[in-house]
């Protein structure tokens, strides 16, 4: 039975970490966004570079332009968050209303998809991987 309680506690800790991150993103709080991220973070983001950004310094550098865009009225609101946690590895996925009010009015189904990979070291959860993407809502099939 303690194993189940530990897993539930780990899932709660990961959920809280991601919710704190989302609040920091929403508020434009760079220190809060960086908190709980590994020095060797890998992030695949919506804007280029397609090969992603690697390391906390590169991760830090992508946020100021996003905050500038968001300050012009864009939204960043988590709608759903699912977490799976093991003893030392966890992943989570979320759907986020992310866009300007005009973009969301034009395309109400638009959601940013987030995936997080985390590892637990010395009793603390740390984000080691993030992936941000938008689905192709153009109605056209992607080329294989």
Short mmCIF file of C-alpha atoms in Angstrom, two decimals:
data_model
loop_
_atom_site.label_atom_id
_atom_site.label_comp_id
_atom_site.label_asym_id
_atom_site.label_seq_id
_atom_site.Cartn_x
_atom_site.Cartn_y
_atom_site.Cartn_z
CA UNK A 1 0.00 0.00 0.00
CA UNK A 2 2.77 2.58 0.69
CA UNK A 3 3.87 2.30 -2.95
CA UNK A 4 0.46 3.55 -4.09
CA UNK A 5 0.61 6.41 -1.63
CA UNK A 6 4.11 7.35 -2.84
CA UNK A 7 2.98 7.29 -6.50
CA UNK A 8 -0.04 9.41 -5.66
CA UNK A 9 2.20 11.83 -3.77
CA UNK A 10 4.64 11.96 -6.71
CA UNK A 11 1.79 12.66 -9.13
CA UNK A 12 0.58 15.43 -6.82
CA UNK A 13 4.08 16.92 -6.64
CA UNK A 14 4.50 16.84 -10.43
CA UNK A 15 1.05 18.35 -10.97
CA UNK A 16 1.84 21.16 -8.51
CA UNK A 17 5.21 21.82 -10.19
CA UNK A 18 3.57 22.14 -13.63
CA UNK A 19 0.78 24.31 -12.28
CA UNK A 20 3.38 26.64 -10.68
CA UNK A 21 5.21 26.75 -14.04
CA UNK A 22 1.97 27.59 -15.88
CA UNK A 23 1.17 30.42 -13.45
CA UNK A 24 4.71 31.78 -13.94
CA UNK A 25 4.28 31.64 -17.74
CA UNK A 26 0.89 33.37 -17.46
CA UNK A 27 2.38 36.09 -15.24
CA UNK A 28 5.55 36.56 -17.30
CA UNK A 29 7.70 35.50 -14.33
CA UNK A 30 10.98 34.25 -15.84
CA UNK A 31 12.44 33.05 -12.53
CA UNK A 32 9.28 31.03 -11.91
CA UNK A 33 9.39 29.54 -15.41
CA UNK A 34 13.01 28.45 -14.92
CA UNK A 35 12.44 26.99 -11.45
CA UNK A 36 12.46 23.21 -11.29
CA UNK A 37 14.12 22.84 -14.72
CA UNK A 38 17.30 20.83 -15.23
CA UNK A 39 20.48 22.53 -16.40
CA UNK A 40 20.43 20.14 -19.39
CA UNK A 41 16.75 20.78 -20.31
CA UNK A 42 15.75 19.99 -23.89
CA UNK A 43 12.74 21.84 -25.30
CA UNK A 44 11.06 21.53 -28.66
CA UNK A 45 8.98 24.67 -29.13
CA UNK A 46 6.53 26.06 -31.67
CA UNK A 47 8.91 28.66 -33.13
CA UNK A 48 12.28 27.63 -34.58
CA UNK A 49 14.82 26.25 -34.18
CA UNK A 50 13.36 22.92 -35.27
CA UNK A 51 16.15 21.02 -33.50
CA UNK A 52 14.97 22.54 -30.24
CA UNK A 53 16.87 24.35 -27.53
CA UNK A 54 19.28 22.59 -25.22
CA UNK A 55 20.43 23.77 -21.83
CA UNK A 56 18.98 26.17 -19.29
CA UNK A 57 20.61 29.24 -20.88
CA UNK A 58 19.02 28.53 -24.28
CA UNK A 59 15.70 27.75 -22.53
CA UNK A 60 15.90 31.06 -20.64
CA UNK A 61 16.50 32.97 -23.89
CA UNK A 62 13.26 31.83 -25.59
CA UNK A 63 10.90 33.27 -22.99
CA UNK A 64 11.26 37.09 -23.25
CA UNK A 65 9.79 37.26 -26.80
CA UNK A 66 6.87 35.07 -25.66
CA UNK A 67 6.26 37.33 -22.67
CA UNK A 68 6.28 40.39 -24.96
CA UNK A 69 3.70 38.74 -27.23
CA UNK A 70 1.61 37.64 -24.25
CA UNK A 71 1.68 41.17 -22.74
CA UNK A 72 -0.17 42.35 -25.87
CA UNK A 73 -3.24 40.40 -24.75
CA UNK A 74 -2.51 36.75 -25.56
CA UNK A 75 -3.88 34.06 -23.29
CA UNK A 76 -2.11 31.12 -21.62
CA UNK A 77 -4.66 29.05 -19.69
CA UNK A 78 -4.21 25.35 -18.88
CA UNK A 79 -7.43 23.46 -19.60
CA UNK A 80 -6.34 19.91 -18.83
CA UNK A 81 -3.34 18.26 -17.24
CA UNK A 82 -2.64 14.53 -16.96
CA UNK A 83 0.31 13.21 -14.95
CA UNK A 84 1.88 9.76 -14.69
CA UNK A 85 4.68 9.31 -12.16
CA UNK A 86 6.94 6.42 -11.29
CA UNK A 87 9.59 6.24 -8.62
CA UNK A 88 12.08 8.48 -10.44
CA UNK A 89 10.60 9.34 -13.86
CA UNK A 90 7.33 11.08 -14.73
CA UNK A 91 5.61 12.54 -17.73
CA UNK A 92 2.68 14.85 -18.15
CA UNK A 93 0.61 16.24 -20.96
CA UNK A 94 -1.54 19.33 -21.02
CA UNK A 95 -3.82 21.28 -23.32
CA UNK A 96 -3.59 25.07 -23.11
CA UNK A 97 -5.68 27.88 -24.55
CA UNK A 98 -2.80 29.89 -25.98
CA UNK A 99 -3.34 32.67 -28.45
CA UNK A 100 -4.72 36.13 -28.91
CA UNK A 101 -8.45 36.61 -28.35
CA UNK A 102 -8.78 37.14 -32.12
CA UNK A 103 -6.98 33.87 -32.93
CA UNK A 104 -9.09 31.95 -30.45
CA UNK A 105 -12.33 33.55 -31.71
CA UNK A 106 -11.40 32.61 -35.29
CA UNK A 107 -10.40 29.09 -34.27
CA UNK A 108 -12.09 28.17 -30.96
CA UNK A 109 -10.65 24.62 -30.96
CA UNK A 110 -7.05 25.89 -31.05
CA UNK A 111 -5.04 24.42 -28.17
CA UNK A 112 -1.34 24.32 -27.45
CA UNK A 113 -0.20 20.79 -26.65
CA UNK A 114 2.43 20.43 -23.94
CA UNK A 115 4.39 17.37 -22.96
CA UNK A 116 6.79 17.27 -20.01
CA UNK A 117 9.39 14.69 -19.07
CA UNK A 118 10.67 14.81 -15.49
CA UNK A 119 13.15 12.94 -13.36
CA UNK A 120 13.43 12.76 -9.61
CA UNK A 121 16.86 13.34 -8.15
CA UNK A 122 17.63 13.55 -4.46
CA UNK A 123 13.90 13.58 -3.73
CA UNK A 124 13.10 16.53 -6.03
CA UNK A 125 11.25 16.51 -9.36
CA UNK A 126 12.98 18.35 -12.22
CA UNK A 127 11.75 19.05 -15.76
CA UNK A 128 14.23 17.59 -18.25
CA UNK A 129 12.14 17.75 -21.43
CA UNK A 130 9.36 20.01 -22.75
CA UNK A 131 7.57 19.82 -26.06
CA UNK A 132 5.15 22.54 -27.20
CA UNK A 133 3.13 22.16 -30.41
CA UNK A 134 -0.05 23.21 -32.15
CA UNK A 135 -2.08 20.75 -34.22
CA UNK A 136 -2.47 21.42 -37.92
CA UNK A 137 -6.04 22.72 -38.10
CA UNK A 138 -5.87 23.58 -41.79
CA UNK A 139 -7.78 20.42 -42.65
CA UNK A 140 -5.03 19.23 -44.96
CA UNK A 141 -3.22 15.97 -44.35
CA UNK A 142 0.48 16.25 -43.70
CA UNK A 143 2.84 14.82 -46.31
CA UNK A 144 4.48 11.59 -45.16
#
